[in-house]
Amino acid sequence: MRFHDSDARFQLQKNTLRFLCSVLIKSGTRVEICKLLDPDVFEDQLQRVVFEEIREMGSIDSRRLRALLPARVTNRGFPDFDLNEFLAPHEVSEKEIDQLFESALQLLDLSHPDEGLRAD
C-alpha cells in the first residue's frame, strides 16, 4: 500500500507515534519497532524528532517516556511542544491499539519497500 495523499501519510505517522507512546504496549515491542522503522519515513520534522527521541530512550516504561519526551523534544528546537495535544486523542482503547498497530506496520512497509516485510 502506498500513500500518495500527504494527509493520509501524516495521519499514519501520527498514529504510529501514538502507538509507540501507548501504555498498552510493552517497552520491548516499542524498541523492536523503533529498530525497524527508518526515521526518513517521518516527513514532518516534529514527528521525526519525536520518533528519534522515542527511539533514543530505548526500553523505558511508557509512563516515564511520556514524562521525559516533552523536555527532550523542546531541547531539539520545538519549544511549544505539547505532548497531550500531539497525542490527541490522549487515551487509547484496546480496540484502537489494533488500528494504531496496523498504522505502524504500514509505516514499516514504507520504511523497507523492497523487502516485503509483510504478506498482505
Tab-separated table of N, CA and C in Angstrom:
chain	number	residue	atom	x	y	z
A	1	MET	N	0.851	-1.170	0.000
A	1	MET	CA	0.000	0.000	0.000
A	1	MET	C	0.899	1.236	0.000
A	2	ARG	N	0.669	2.126	-0.886
A	2	ARG	CA	1.435	3.365	-0.976
A	2	ARG	C	0.531	4.537	-0.597
A	3	PHE	N	1.113	5.510	0.065
A	3	PHE	CA	0.360	6.678	0.480
A	3	PHE	C	0.818	7.881	-0.319
A	4	HIS	N	-0.009	8.253	-1.267
A	4	HIS	CA	0.302	9.434	-2.065
A	4	HIS	C	-0.333	10.670	-1.441
A	5	ASP	N	-1.418	10.466	-0.715
A	5	ASP	CA	-2.106	11.567	-0.073
A	5	ASP	C	-1.322	11.966	1.174
A	6	SER	N	-0.811	13.188	1.189
A	6	SER	CA	0.041	13.614	2.299
A	6	SER	C	-0.720	13.645	3.620
A	7	ASP	N	-2.019	13.951	3.602
A	7	ASP	CA	-2.808	13.930	4.836
A	7	ASP	C	-2.901	12.520	5.397
A	8	ALA	N	-3.111	11.545	4.526
A	8	ALA	CA	-3.201	10.151	4.971
A	8	ALA	C	-1.854	9.693	5.528
A	9	ARG	N	-0.780	10.070	4.885
A	9	ARG	CA	0.553	9.670	5.365
A	9	ARG	C	0.868	10.350	6.690
A	10	PHE	N	0.506	11.625	6.816
A	10	PHE	CA	0.717	12.358	8.076
A	10	PHE	C	-0.036	11.655	9.205
A	11	GLN	N	-1.277	11.264	8.937
A	11	GLN	CA	-2.091	10.592	9.949
A	11	GLN	C	-1.496	9.222	10.297
A	12	LEU	N	-0.996	8.526	9.313
A	12	LEU	CA	-0.352	7.234	9.533
A	12	LEU	C	0.851	7.401	10.465
A	13	GLN	N	1.638	8.427	10.222
A	13	GLN	CA	2.809	8.697	11.051
A	13	GLN	C	2.389	9.077	12.473
A	14	LYS	N	1.365	9.921	12.585
A	14	LYS	CA	0.865	10.317	13.904
A	14	LYS	C	0.346	9.100	14.669
A	15	ASN	N	-0.408	8.246	13.991
A	15	ASN	CA	-0.939	7.047	14.640
A	15	ASN	C	0.186	6.135	15.124
A	16	THR	N	1.239	6.044	14.336
A	16	THR	CA	2.383	5.225	14.728
A	16	THR	C	3.030	5.783	15.987
A	17	LEU	N	3.186	7.093	16.054
A	17	LEU	CA	3.771	7.707	17.245
A	17	LEU	C	2.854	7.546	18.453
A	18	ARG	N	1.554	7.653	18.250
A	18	ARG	CA	0.604	7.404	19.346
A	18	ARG	C	0.753	5.971	19.837
A	19	PHE	N	0.913	5.029	18.914
A	19	PHE	CA	1.111	3.627	19.280
A	19	PHE	C	2.385	3.466	20.105
A	20	LEU	N	3.476	4.072	19.650
A	20	LEU	CA	4.753	3.935	20.349
A	20	LEU	C	4.724	4.544	21.752
A	21	CYS	N	3.851	5.515	21.973
A	21	CYS	CA	3.734	6.159	23.289
A	21	CYS	C	2.671	5.509	24.173
A	22	SER	N	1.938	4.567	23.640
A	22	SER	CA	0.822	3.967	24.373
A	22	SER	C	1.291	3.160	25.574
A	23	VAL	N	0.503	3.240	26.651
A	23	VAL	CA	0.781	2.429	27.832
A	23	VAL	C	0.356	0.981	27.603
A	24	LEU	N	-0.318	0.700	26.497
A	24	LEU	CA	-0.814	-0.638	26.220
A	24	LEU	C	0.197	-1.533	25.497
A	25	ILE	N	1.358	-0.974	25.159
A	25	ILE	CA	2.380	-1.831	24.535
A	25	ILE	C	3.583	-1.937	25.473
A	26	LYS	N	4.287	-3.024	25.354
A	26	LYS	CA	5.474	-3.254	26.184
A	26	LYS	C	6.655	-2.482	25.614
A	27	SER	N	7.562	-2.105	26.506
A	27	SER	CA	8.726	-1.332	26.067
A	27	SER	C	9.561	-2.116	25.049
A	28	GLY	N	9.643	-3.426	25.206
A	28	GLY	CA	10.399	-4.233	24.245
A	28	GLY	C	9.801	-4.185	22.855
A	29	THR	N	8.466	-4.162	22.778
A	29	THR	CA	7.776	-4.039	21.487
A	29	THR	C	8.117	-2.701	20.850
A	30	ARG	N	8.083	-1.645	21.659
A	30	ARG	CA	8.407	-0.305	21.155
A	30	ARG	C	9.830	-0.279	20.608
A	31	VAL	N	10.769	-0.867	21.347
A	31	VAL	CA	12.176	-0.870	20.929
A	31	VAL	C	12.337	-1.596	19.594
A	32	GLU	N	11.700	-2.749	19.458
A	32	GLU	CA	11.817	-3.527	18.220
A	32	GLU	C	11.245	-2.764	17.023
A	33	ILE	N	10.101	-2.127	17.194
A	33	ILE	CA	9.502	-1.361	16.099
A	33	ILE	C	10.398	-0.179	15.745
A	34	CYS	N	10.939	0.481	16.755
A	34	CYS	CA	11.835	1.615	16.501
A	34	CYS	C	13.085	1.192	15.738
A	35	LYS	N	13.585	-0.011	16.019
A	35	LYS	CA	14.765	-0.509	15.292
A	35	LYS	C	14.442	-0.706	13.817
A	36	LEU	N	13.227	-1.129	13.532
A	36	LEU	CA	12.842	-1.438	12.147
A	36	LEU	C	12.428	-0.212	11.347
A	37	LEU	N	11.931	0.809	12.020
A	37	LEU	CA	11.449	1.997	11.310
A	37	LEU	C	12.606	2.902	10.895
A	38	ASP	N	12.548	3.366	9.677
A	38	ASP	CA	13.512	4.333	9.169
A	38	ASP	C	12.997	5.732	9.525
A	39	PRO	N	13.782	6.547	10.225
A	39	PRO	CA	13.316	7.893	10.582
A	39	PRO	C	12.906	8.733	9.370
A	40	ASP	N	13.444	8.406	8.199
A	40	ASP	CA	13.120	9.173	6.997
A	40	ASP	C	11.663	9.026	6.558
A	41	VAL	N	10.943	8.016	7.069
A	41	VAL	CA	9.528	7.898	6.693
A	41	VAL	C	8.694	8.983	7.358
A	42	PHE	N	9.255	9.617	8.387
A	42	PHE	CA	8.561	10.731	9.043
A	42	PHE	C	8.941	12.009	8.315
A	43	GLU	N	8.050	12.448	7.447
A	43	GLU	CA	8.336	13.620	6.615
A	43	GLU	C	8.219	14.926	7.390
A	44	ASP	N	7.328	14.948	8.376
A	44	ASP	CA	7.146	16.126	9.215
A	44	ASP	C	8.309	16.186	10.213
A	45	GLN	N	8.960	17.337	10.299
A	45	GLN	CA	10.154	17.477	11.139
A	45	GLN	C	9.854	17.196	12.611
A	46	LEU	N	8.740	17.696	13.121
A	46	LEU	CA	8.388	17.445	14.517
A	46	LEU	C	8.170	15.955	14.763
A	47	GLN	N	7.458	15.298	13.855
A	47	GLN	CA	7.222	13.871	14.027
A	47	GLN	C	8.532	13.087	13.999
A	48	ARG	N	9.443	13.490	13.137
A	48	ARG	CA	10.738	12.802	13.063
A	48	ARG	C	11.502	12.961	14.372
A	49	VAL	N	11.505	14.168	14.916
A	49	VAL	CA	12.195	14.419	16.180
A	49	VAL	C	11.558	13.601	17.305
A	50	VAL	N	10.230	13.564	17.357
A	50	VAL	CA	9.544	12.774	18.379
A	50	VAL	C	9.947	11.303	18.245
A	51	PHE	N	9.928	10.791	17.023
A	51	PHE	CA	10.321	9.395	16.801
A	51	PHE	C	11.769	9.157	17.244
A	52	GLU	N	12.681	10.042	16.845
A	52	GLU	CA	14.087	9.860	17.202
A	52	GLU	C	14.288	9.851	18.716
A	53	GLU	N	13.541	10.696	19.413
A	53	GLU	CA	13.664	10.741	20.877
A	53	GLU	C	13.075	9.485	21.514
A	54	ILE	N	11.959	9.003	20.987
A	54	ILE	CA	11.378	7.753	21.496
A	54	ILE	C	12.384	6.621	21.299
A	55	ARG	N	12.958	6.551	20.112
A	55	ARG	CA	13.937	5.508	19.799
A	55	ARG	C	15.166	5.618	20.699
A	56	GLU	N	15.621	6.824	20.922
A	56	GLU	CA	16.815	7.067	21.726
A	56	GLU	C	16.623	6.640	23.189
A	57	MET	N	15.406	6.758	23.707
A	57	MET	CA	15.152	6.403	25.108
A	57	MET	C	15.162	4.892	25.333
A	58	GLY	N	15.009	4.125	24.281
A	58	GLY	CA	15.129	2.673	24.395
A	58	GLY	C	14.034	2.025	25.229
A	59	SER	N	14.433	1.006	25.975
A	59	SER	CA	13.487	0.209	26.753
A	59	SER	C	13.164	0.928	28.058
A	60	ILE	N	12.141	1.750	27.995
A	60	ILE	CA	11.740	2.572	29.126
A	60	ILE	C	10.226	2.421	29.299
A	61	ASP	N	9.772	2.463	30.523
A	61	ASP	CA	8.340	2.389	30.796
A	61	ASP	C	7.615	3.525	30.070
A	62	SER	N	6.448	3.230	29.519
A	62	SER	CA	5.743	4.231	28.707
A	62	SER	C	5.357	5.473	29.514
A	63	ARG	N	5.055	5.308	30.783
A	63	ARG	CA	4.718	6.487	31.598
A	63	ARG	C	5.942	7.388	31.782
A	64	ARG	N	7.087	6.767	31.959
A	64	ARG	CA	8.335	7.543	32.076
A	64	ARG	C	8.666	8.187	30.729
A	65	LEU	N	8.472	7.457	29.653
A	65	LEU	CA	8.699	8.006	28.316
A	65	LEU	C	7.854	9.264	28.121
A	66	ARG	N	6.582	9.178	28.491
A	66	ARG	CA	5.690	10.329	28.339
A	66	ARG	C	6.125	11.497	29.216
A	67	ALA	N	6.701	11.207	30.362
A	67	ALA	CA	7.156	12.273	31.256
A	67	ALA	C	8.402	12.970	30.707
A	68	LEU	N	9.301	12.205	30.086
A	68	LEU	CA	10.568	12.755	29.599
A	68	LEU	C	10.487	13.363	28.201
A	69	LEU	N	9.566	12.864	27.388
A	69	LEU	CA	9.516	13.250	25.972
A	69	LEU	C	9.345	14.754	25.735
A	70	PRO	N	8.436	15.448	26.441
A	70	PRO	CA	8.273	16.881	26.143
A	70	PRO	C	9.555	17.692	26.279
A	71	ALA	N	10.317	17.491	27.335
A	71	ALA	CA	11.557	18.255	27.522
A	71	ALA	C	12.575	17.912	26.435
A	72	ARG	N	12.642	16.641	26.069
A	72	ARG	CA	13.597	16.228	25.034
A	72	ARG	C	13.252	16.846	23.680
A	73	VAL	N	11.965	16.894	23.351
A	73	VAL	CA	11.541	17.488	22.078
A	73	VAL	C	11.755	19.004	22.113
A	74	THR	N	11.468	19.611	23.250
A	74	THR	CA	11.707	21.052	23.411
A	74	THR	C	13.189	21.364	23.202
A	75	ASN	N	14.051	20.546	23.777
A	75	ASN	CA	15.506	20.744	23.634
A	75	ASN	C	15.989	20.560	22.201
A	76	ARG	N	15.195	19.883	21.378
A	76	ARG	CA	15.552	19.675	19.969
A	76	ARG	C	15.024	20.800	19.067
A	77	GLY	N	14.444	21.838	19.672
A	77	GLY	CA	14.056	23.001	18.881
A	77	GLY	C	12.563	23.207	18.693
A	78	PHE	N	11.747	22.557	19.504
A	78	PHE	CA	10.299	22.718	19.413
A	78	PHE	C	9.768	23.174	20.773
A	79	PRO	N	9.981	24.477	21.098
A	79	PRO	CA	9.647	24.971	22.438
A	79	PRO	C	8.158	24.916	22.786
A	80	ASP	N	7.299	24.877	21.797
A	80	ASP	CA	5.858	24.869	22.063
A	80	ASP	C	5.270	23.459	22.049
A	81	PHE	N	6.116	22.442	22.079
A	81	PHE	CA	5.635	21.068	22.001
A	81	PHE	C	4.757	20.727	23.201
A	82	ASP	N	3.571	20.219	22.918
A	82	ASP	CA	2.619	19.791	23.939
A	82	ASP	C	2.278	18.333	23.653
A	83	LEU	N	2.763	17.430	24.489
A	83	LEU	CA	2.567	16.004	24.258
A	83	LEU	C	1.090	15.626	24.239
A	84	ASN	N	0.320	16.187	25.154
A	84	ASN	CA	-1.110	15.854	25.194
A	84	ASN	C	-1.815	16.250	23.904
A	85	GLU	N	-1.482	17.407	23.389
A	85	GLU	CA	-2.069	17.854	22.120
A	85	GLU	C	-1.558	16.993	20.965
A	86	PHE	N	-0.277	16.666	20.998
A	86	PHE	CA	0.341	15.876	19.936
A	86	PHE	C	-0.267	14.480	19.852
A	87	LEU	N	-0.560	13.878	21.000
A	87	LEU	CA	-1.084	12.518	21.033
A	87	LEU	C	-2.609	12.452	20.982
A	88	ALA	N	-3.270	13.596	20.923
A	88	ALA	CA	-4.738	13.619	20.957
A	88	ALA	C	-5.331	12.758	19.846
A	89	PRO	N	-6.384	12.002	20.130
A	89	PRO	CA	-6.950	11.835	21.468
A	89	PRO	C	-5.986	11.062	22.358
A	90	HIS	N	-5.851	11.524	23.602
A	90	HIS	CA	-4.817	11.055	24.518
A	90	HIS	C	-4.987	9.595	24.926
A	91	GLU	N	-6.175	9.218	25.301
A	91	GLU	CA	-6.411	7.846	25.748
A	91	GLU	C	-6.649	6.933	24.546
A	92	VAL	N	-6.077	5.753	24.603
A	92	VAL	CA	-6.222	4.778	23.527
A	92	VAL	C	-6.870	3.521	24.106
A	93	SER	N	-7.968	3.107	23.490
A	93	SER	CA	-8.636	1.889	23.939
A	93	SER	C	-7.905	0.663	23.390
A	94	GLU	N	-8.204	-0.501	23.950
A	94	GLU	CA	-7.566	-1.722	23.447
A	94	GLU	C	-7.972	-2.000	22.006
A	95	LYS	N	-9.189	-1.620	21.639
A	95	LYS	CA	-9.641	-1.797	20.255
A	95	LYS	C	-8.841	-0.883	19.327
A	96	GLU	N	-8.672	0.344	19.766
A	96	GLU	CA	-7.957	1.334	18.960
A	96	GLU	C	-6.479	0.974	18.805
A	97	ILE	N	-5.909	0.299	19.808
A	97	ILE	CA	-4.493	-0.037	19.729
A	97	ILE	C	-4.213	-0.934	18.532
A	98	ASP	N	-5.175	-1.785	18.174
A	98	ASP	CA	-5.013	-2.629	16.988
A	98	ASP	C	-4.899	-1.783	15.725
A	99	GLN	N	-5.712	-0.730	15.652
A	99	GLN	CA	-5.669	0.161	14.486
A	99	GLN	C	-4.347	0.925	14.448
A	100	LEU	N	-3.870	1.352	15.620
A	100	LEU	CA	-2.599	2.068	15.677
A	100	LEU	C	-1.441	1.140	15.323
A	101	PHE	N	-1.531	-0.111	15.756
A	101	PHE	CA	-0.514	-1.099	15.407
A	101	PHE	C	-0.484	-1.313	13.894
A	102	GLU	N	-1.648	-1.359	13.281
A	102	GLU	CA	-1.726	-1.505	11.824
A	102	GLU	C	-1.039	-0.323	11.136
A	103	SER	N	-1.204	0.874	11.678
A	103	SER	CA	-0.508	2.049	11.136
A	103	SER	C	1.002	1.861	11.213
A	104	ALA	N	1.472	1.338	12.343
A	104	ALA	CA	2.908	1.103	12.498
A	104	ALA	C	3.400	0.090	11.467
A	105	LEU	N	2.609	-0.961	11.236
A	105	LEU	CA	3.002	-1.959	10.236
A	105	LEU	C	3.045	-1.361	8.837
A	106	GLN	N	2.092	-0.507	8.520
A	106	GLN	CA	2.086	0.135	7.200
A	106	GLN	C	3.301	1.044	7.054
A	107	LEU	N	3.660	1.743	8.131
A	107	LEU	CA	4.833	2.609	8.081
A	107	LEU	C	6.111	1.769	7.951
A	108	LEU	N	6.119	0.592	8.573
A	108	LEU	CA	7.258	-0.316	8.390
A	108	LEU	C	7.390	-0.720	6.931
A	109	ASP	N	6.255	-0.964	6.275
A	109	ASP	CA	6.289	-1.279	4.847
A	109	ASP	C	6.928	-0.138	4.059
A	110	LEU	N	6.613	1.088	4.444
A	110	LEU	CA	7.180	2.249	3.758
A	110	LEU	C	8.660	2.406	4.076
A	111	SER	N	9.087	1.940	5.248
A	111	SER	CA	10.499	2.012	5.637
A	111	SER	C	11.355	1.073	4.806
A	112	HIS	N	10.757	-0.050	4.423
A	112	HIS	CA	11.500	-1.094	3.718
A	112	HIS	C	10.704	-1.561	2.497
A	113	PRO	N	10.508	-0.687	1.519
A	113	PRO	CA	9.626	-1.025	0.396
A	113	PRO	C	10.088	-2.215	-0.440
A	114	ASP	N	11.366	-2.489	-0.447
A	114	ASP	CA	11.882	-3.577	-1.293
A	114	ASP	C	11.973	-4.916	-0.580
A	115	GLU	N	11.780	-4.897	0.735
A	115	GLU	CA	11.979	-6.124	1.495
A	115	GLU	C	10.713	-6.947	1.663
A	116	GLY	N	9.541	-6.326	1.446
A	116	GLY	CA	8.299	-7.062	1.584
A	116	GLY	C	8.174	-7.711	2.940
A	117	LEU	N	8.242	-6.917	4.004
A	117	LEU	CA	8.194	-7.450	5.358
A	117	LEU	C	6.882	-8.158	5.671
A	118	ARG	N	5.831	-7.755	5.025
A	118	ARG	CA	4.532	-8.326	5.330
A	118	ARG	C	3.934	-8.958	4.106
A	119	ALA	N	3.193	-9.996	4.309
A	119	ALA	CA	2.419	-10.624	3.236
A	119	ALA	C	0.964	-10.262	3.458
A	120	ASP	N	0.433	-9.415	2.616
A	120	ASP	CA	-0.971	-8.978	2.770
A	120	ASP	C	-1.889	-9.925	2.047
